[in-house]
Amino acid sequence: MLQRFQQPDSPFKPVVDAIHGTVFDSCPQDICYGRLEALPSLYGAVQKSIVGASKSIIKTVVSHLAASSVVLGVMVATILSPVIGASPILRDFWSTLRDSPLRCPETMIYSADDQLISFKHVERLADEREQQGIKVTRVRLESSPHVAHLITDTNLYTKTIDAVLQA
């Protein structure tokens, strides 16, 4: 989509040209093309979001069934997509970020112990973008829940965003 927006006749070209930095907070996760190591954390995140702090046996059972269904669905979509010629949104999302035509600096804020998104996936995207000549700033927290970095370290987070805005 960005490629279409950057064409000379696009009414959105001035907007795209004005983008001077991007920030990724706790993303991306690449679970397609055999990269299924994310499934245990996906399972855990779905299960925990349903159970929460509850000790209810019914919620626990339902949460495991729901998590199993989500993981099974992702596995089936991942395995069958090349066979049926489908283009899963997660693969498209990963590819879109990796192959973005934007050449502006990128900042990635993530955590080593994120239970939903593996820091390895964030770092792999950072590596790939740097190989394309993109300036990438990595802000890795060691212990911060998924998308809770502003709460975990308000000072670091706001300084990071300020740096992006002032660049």
PDB file of C-alpha atoms in Angstrom:
ATOM      1  CA  MET A   1       0.000   0.000   0.000  1.00  0.00           C
ATOM      2  CA  LEU A   2       2.819   2.420   0.854  1.00  0.00           C
ATOM      3  CA  GLN A   3       4.320   1.801  -2.555  1.00  0.00           C
ATOM      4  CA  ARG A   4       1.072   2.958  -4.175  1.00  0.00           C
ATOM      5  CA  PHE A   5       0.940   5.985  -1.868  1.00  0.00           C
ATOM      6  CA  GLN A   6       4.482   6.996  -2.881  1.00  0.00           C
ATOM      7  CA  GLN A   7       3.738   7.150  -6.605  1.00  0.00           C
ATOM      8  CA  PRO A   8       4.020  10.693  -8.040  1.00  0.00           C
ATOM      9  CA  ASP A   9       0.298  10.894  -8.892  1.00  0.00           C
ATOM     10  CA  SER A  10      -0.890   9.706  -5.461  1.00  0.00           C
ATOM     11  CA  PRO A  11      -2.705  12.316  -3.364  1.00  0.00           C
ATOM     12  CA  PHE A  12      -1.100  10.658  -0.307  1.00  0.00           C
ATOM     13  CA  LYS A  13       2.506  11.114  -1.491  1.00  0.00           C
ATOM     14  CA  PRO A  14       3.047  14.332   0.523  1.00  0.00           C
ATOM     15  CA  VAL A  15       1.865  12.542   3.665  1.00  0.00           C
ATOM     16  CA  VAL A  16       4.159   9.561   3.126  1.00  0.00           C
ATOM     17  CA  ASP A  17       7.061  11.866   2.287  1.00  0.00           C
ATOM     18  CA  ALA A  18       6.503  13.695   5.604  1.00  0.00           C
ATOM     19  CA  ILE A  19       7.054  10.527   7.671  1.00  0.00           C
ATOM     20  CA  HIS A  20      10.420  10.994   9.338  1.00  0.00           C
ATOM     21  CA  GLY A  21      10.460   8.047  11.733  1.00  0.00           C
ATOM     22  CA  THR A  22       8.563   4.968  12.809  1.00  0.00           C
ATOM     23  CA  VAL A  23       8.200   3.335  16.213  1.00  0.00           C
ATOM     24  CA  PHE A  24       7.465  -0.342  16.792  1.00  0.00           C
ATOM     25  CA  ASP A  25       6.248  -1.222  20.282  1.00  0.00           C
ATOM     26  CA  SER A  26       6.387  -4.956  21.077  1.00  0.00           C
ATOM     27  CA  CYS A  27       6.220  -6.096  17.483  1.00  0.00           C
ATOM     28  CA  PRO A  28       6.456  -7.795  15.048  1.00  0.00           C
ATOM     29  CA  GLN A  29       6.027 -11.518  15.520  1.00  0.00           C
ATOM     30  CA  ASP A  30       6.846 -13.709  12.537  1.00  0.00           C
ATOM     31  CA  ILE A  31       5.047 -17.036  12.859  1.00  0.00           C
ATOM     32  CA  CYS A  32       4.818 -18.000   9.219  1.00  0.00           C
ATOM     33  CA  TYR A  33       6.946 -20.170   6.976  1.00  0.00           C
ATOM     34  CA  GLY A  34       8.013 -22.695   9.545  1.00  0.00           C
ATOM     35  CA  ARG A  35       8.775 -20.161  12.232  1.00  0.00           C
ATOM     36  CA  LEU A  36       6.392 -21.769  14.673  1.00  0.00           C
ATOM     37  CA  GLU A  37       8.474 -21.294  17.814  1.00  0.00           C
ATOM     38  CA  ALA A  38       6.060 -18.485  18.697  1.00  0.00           C
ATOM     39  CA  LEU A  39       3.157 -20.854  19.226  1.00  0.00           C
ATOM     40  CA  PRO A  40       3.837 -21.607  22.902  1.00  0.00           C
ATOM     41  CA  SER A  41       3.844 -17.901  23.761  1.00  0.00           C
ATOM     42  CA  LEU A  42       0.717 -17.355  21.660  1.00  0.00           C
ATOM     43  CA  TYR A  43      -0.968 -20.223  23.512  1.00  0.00           C
ATOM     44  CA  GLY A  44       0.065 -18.786  26.870  1.00  0.00           C
ATOM     45  CA  ALA A  45      -1.124 -15.282  26.010  1.00  0.00           C
ATOM     46  CA  VAL A  46      -4.577 -16.460  24.903  1.00  0.00           C
ATOM     47  CA  GLN A  47      -4.903 -18.724  27.915  1.00  0.00           C
ATOM     48  CA  LYS A  48      -3.830 -16.011  30.386  1.00  0.00           C
ATOM     49  CA  SER A  49      -6.102 -13.397  28.840  1.00  0.00           C
ATOM     50  CA  ILE A  50      -9.125 -15.584  29.541  1.00  0.00           C
ATOM     51  CA  VAL A  51      -8.187 -16.879  32.981  1.00  0.00           C
ATOM     52  CA  GLY A  52      -6.600 -13.720  34.361  1.00  0.00           C
ATOM     53  CA  ALA A  53      -6.248 -14.036  38.113  1.00  0.00           C
ATOM     54  CA  SER A  54      -9.228 -16.376  38.393  1.00  0.00           C
ATOM     55  CA  LYS A  55      -8.882 -19.815  39.957  1.00  0.00           C
ATOM     56  CA  SER A  56     -12.073 -21.092  38.308  1.00  0.00           C
ATOM     57  CA  ILE A  57     -11.709 -24.573  36.847  1.00  0.00           C
ATOM     58  CA  ILE A  58     -14.283 -23.731  34.150  1.00  0.00           C
ATOM     59  CA  LYS A  59     -12.335 -20.653  33.028  1.00  0.00           C
ATOM     60  CA  THR A  60      -9.139 -22.682  33.050  1.00  0.00           C
ATOM     61  CA  VAL A  61     -10.624 -25.407  30.829  1.00  0.00           C
ATOM     62  CA  VAL A  62     -12.249 -22.883  28.486  1.00  0.00           C
ATOM     63  CA  SER A  63      -8.998 -20.921  28.257  1.00  0.00           C
ATOM     64  CA  HIS A  64      -7.023 -24.013  27.264  1.00  0.00           C
ATOM     65  CA  LEU A  65      -9.616 -24.942  24.638  1.00  0.00           C
ATOM     66  CA  ALA A  66      -9.614 -21.413  23.211  1.00  0.00           C
ATOM     67  CA  ALA A  67      -5.811 -21.231  23.178  1.00  0.00           C
ATOM     68  CA  SER A  68      -5.604 -24.638  21.506  1.00  0.00           C
ATOM     69  CA  SER A  69      -8.084 -23.492  18.844  1.00  0.00           C
ATOM     70  CA  VAL A  70      -6.127 -20.323  18.092  1.00  0.00           C
ATOM     71  CA  VAL A  71      -2.819 -22.178  17.855  1.00  0.00           C
ATOM     72  CA  LEU A  72      -4.344 -24.909  15.692  1.00  0.00           C
ATOM     73  CA  GLY A  73      -5.854 -22.293  13.377  1.00  0.00           C
ATOM     74  CA  VAL A  74      -2.512 -20.522  12.984  1.00  0.00           C
ATOM     75  CA  MET A  75      -0.750 -23.826  12.313  1.00  0.00           C
ATOM     76  CA  VAL A  76      -3.286 -24.881   9.679  1.00  0.00           C
ATOM     77  CA  ALA A  77      -3.171 -21.465   7.981  1.00  0.00           C
ATOM     78  CA  THR A  78       0.626 -21.505   8.002  1.00  0.00           C
ATOM     79  CA  ILE A  79       0.916 -25.020   6.605  1.00  0.00           C
ATOM     80  CA  LEU A  80      -1.834 -24.758   3.988  1.00  0.00           C
ATOM     81  CA  SER A  81      -1.224 -21.236   2.716  1.00  0.00           C
ATOM     82  CA  PRO A  82       1.524 -22.200   0.225  1.00  0.00           C
ATOM     83  CA  VAL A  83      -0.509 -25.205  -0.947  1.00  0.00           C
ATOM     84  CA  ILE A  84      -3.714 -23.276  -1.664  1.00  0.00           C
ATOM     85  CA  GLY A  85      -1.972 -20.112  -2.795  1.00  0.00           C
ATOM     86  CA  ALA A  86      -3.387 -18.020   0.041  1.00  0.00           C
ATOM     87  CA  SER A  87      -1.469 -15.142   1.502  1.00  0.00           C
ATOM     88  CA  PRO A  88      -1.920 -15.148   5.271  1.00  0.00           C
ATOM     89  CA  ILE A  89      -2.178 -11.713   6.841  1.00  0.00           C
ATOM     90  CA  LEU A  90       0.622 -12.476   9.295  1.00  0.00           C
ATOM     91  CA  ARG A  91       3.045 -13.288   6.496  1.00  0.00           C
ATOM     92  CA  ASP A  92       1.927 -10.167   4.646  1.00  0.00           C
ATOM     93  CA  PHE A  93       2.369  -8.103   7.809  1.00  0.00           C
ATOM     94  CA  TRP A  94       5.902  -9.399   8.354  1.00  0.00           C
ATOM     95  CA  SER A  95       6.822  -8.959   4.692  1.00  0.00           C
ATOM     96  CA  THR A  96       5.330  -5.472   4.612  1.00  0.00           C
ATOM     97  CA  LEU A  97       7.461  -4.382   7.546  1.00  0.00           C
ATOM     98  CA  ARG A  98      10.598  -6.078   6.232  1.00  0.00           C
ATOM     99  CA  ASP A  99      10.146  -4.739   2.702  1.00  0.00           C
ATOM    100  CA  SER A 100       8.756  -1.314   3.580  1.00  0.00           C
ATOM    101  CA  PRO A 101       9.694   1.328   1.034  1.00  0.00           C
ATOM    102  CA  LEU A 102      10.031   3.876   3.838  1.00  0.00           C
ATOM    103  CA  ARG A 103      13.673   4.837   4.280  1.00  0.00           C
ATOM    104  CA  CYS A 104      13.242   6.793   7.518  1.00  0.00           C
ATOM    105  CA  PRO A 105      14.815   5.743  10.824  1.00  0.00           C
ATOM    106  CA  GLU A 106      13.011   3.073  12.832  1.00  0.00           C
ATOM    107  CA  THR A 107      12.860   2.641  16.600  1.00  0.00           C
ATOM    108  CA  MET A 108      11.964  -0.720  18.096  1.00  0.00           C
ATOM    109  CA  ILE A 109      10.949  -0.884  21.746  1.00  0.00           C
ATOM    110  CA  TYR A 110      10.644  -4.426  23.070  1.00  0.00           C
ATOM    111  CA  SER A 111      11.254  -6.705  26.020  1.00  0.00           C
ATOM    112  CA  ALA A 112      13.409  -9.786  26.464  1.00  0.00           C
ATOM    113  CA  ASP A 113      10.715 -11.504  28.502  1.00  0.00           C
ATOM    114  CA  ASP A 114       7.609 -10.504  26.498  1.00  0.00           C
ATOM    115  CA  GLN A 115       5.199 -13.433  26.798  1.00  0.00           C
ATOM    116  CA  LEU A 116       3.514 -12.766  23.452  1.00  0.00           C
ATOM    117  CA  ILE A 117       6.186 -11.483  21.067  1.00  0.00           C
ATOM    118  CA  SER A 118       9.632 -13.054  20.974  1.00  0.00           C
ATOM    119  CA  PHE A 119      12.428 -10.482  21.168  1.00  0.00           C
ATOM    120  CA  LYS A 120      14.274 -12.615  18.609  1.00  0.00           C
ATOM    121  CA  HIS A 121      11.683 -11.706  15.965  1.00  0.00           C
ATOM    122  CA  VAL A 122      12.011  -7.993  16.699  1.00  0.00           C
ATOM    123  CA  GLU A 123      15.790  -8.235  16.519  1.00  0.00           C
ATOM    124  CA  ARG A 124      15.625 -10.213  13.261  1.00  0.00           C
ATOM    125  CA  LEU A 125      13.508  -7.473  11.676  1.00  0.00           C
ATOM    126  CA  ALA A 126      15.954  -4.854  12.985  1.00  0.00           C
ATOM    127  CA  ASP A 127      18.854  -6.819  11.469  1.00  0.00           C
ATOM    128  CA  GLU A 128      17.108  -7.118   8.110  1.00  0.00           C
ATOM    129  CA  ARG A 129      16.222  -3.426   7.998  1.00  0.00           C
ATOM    130  CA  GLU A 130      19.792  -2.445   8.919  1.00  0.00           C
ATOM    131  CA  GLN A 131      21.068  -4.628   6.074  1.00  0.00           C
ATOM    132  CA  GLN A 132      18.875  -2.494   3.788  1.00  0.00           C
ATOM    133  CA  GLY A 133      20.623   0.642   5.053  1.00  0.00           C
ATOM    134  CA  ILE A 134      17.872   1.761   7.430  1.00  0.00           C
ATOM    135  CA  LYS A 135      18.993   3.342  10.709  1.00  0.00           C
ATOM    136  CA  VAL A 136      17.411   1.262  13.492  1.00  0.00           C
ATOM    137  CA  THR A 137      17.425   2.187  17.165  1.00  0.00           C
ATOM    138  CA  ARG A 138      16.822  -0.763  19.488  1.00  0.00           C
ATOM    139  CA  VAL A 139      15.428  -0.145  22.948  1.00  0.00           C
ATOM    140  CA  ARG A 140      15.393  -3.483  24.742  1.00  0.00           C
ATOM    141  CA  LEU A 141      13.945  -3.744  28.216  1.00  0.00           C
ATOM    142  CA  GLU A 142      14.835  -6.871  30.126  1.00  0.00           C
ATOM    143  CA  SER A 143      11.590  -7.272  32.047  1.00  0.00           C
ATOM    144  CA  SER A 144       8.473  -5.584  30.750  1.00  0.00           C
ATOM    145  CA  PRO A 145       5.102  -7.119  29.861  1.00  0.00           C
ATOM    146  CA  HIS A 146       3.803  -6.954  26.286  1.00  0.00           C
ATOM    147  CA  VAL A 147       3.012  -3.345  25.272  1.00  0.00           C
ATOM    148  CA  ALA A 148       3.517  -2.145  28.869  1.00  0.00           C
ATOM    149  CA  HIS A 149       6.873  -0.462  28.374  1.00  0.00           C
ATOM    150  CA  LEU A 150       5.490   3.023  29.027  1.00  0.00           C
ATOM    151  CA  ILE A 151       4.270   1.851  32.435  1.00  0.00           C
ATOM    152  CA  THR A 152       7.362  -0.244  33.184  1.00  0.00           C
ATOM    153  CA  ASP A 153       9.886   2.498  32.413  1.00  0.00           C
ATOM    154  CA  THR A 154       8.093   5.795  31.807  1.00  0.00           C
ATOM    155  CA  ASN A 155      11.291   7.840  31.700  1.00  0.00           C
ATOM    156  CA  LEU A 156      13.042   5.654  29.101  1.00  0.00           C
ATOM    157  CA  TYR A 157       9.907   5.341  26.974  1.00  0.00           C
ATOM    158  CA  THR A 158       9.153   9.071  26.868  1.00  0.00           C
ATOM    159  CA  LYS A 159      12.819   9.916  26.151  1.00  0.00           C
ATOM    160  CA  THR A 160      12.764   7.410  23.292  1.00  0.00           C
ATOM    161  CA  ILE A 161       9.584   8.868  21.762  1.00  0.00           C
ATOM    162  CA  ASP A 162      10.886  12.419  22.253  1.00  0.00           C
ATOM    163  CA  ALA A 163      14.089  11.480  20.404  1.00  0.00           C
ATOM    164  CA  VAL A 164      12.044  10.150  17.468  1.00  0.00           C
ATOM    165  CA  LEU A 165       9.872  13.276  17.353  1.00  0.00           C
ATOM    166  CA  GLN A 166      12.860  15.632  17.499  1.00  0.00           C
ATOM    167  CA  ALA A 167      14.897  13.817  14.836  1.00  0.00           C
TER     168      ALA A 167
END
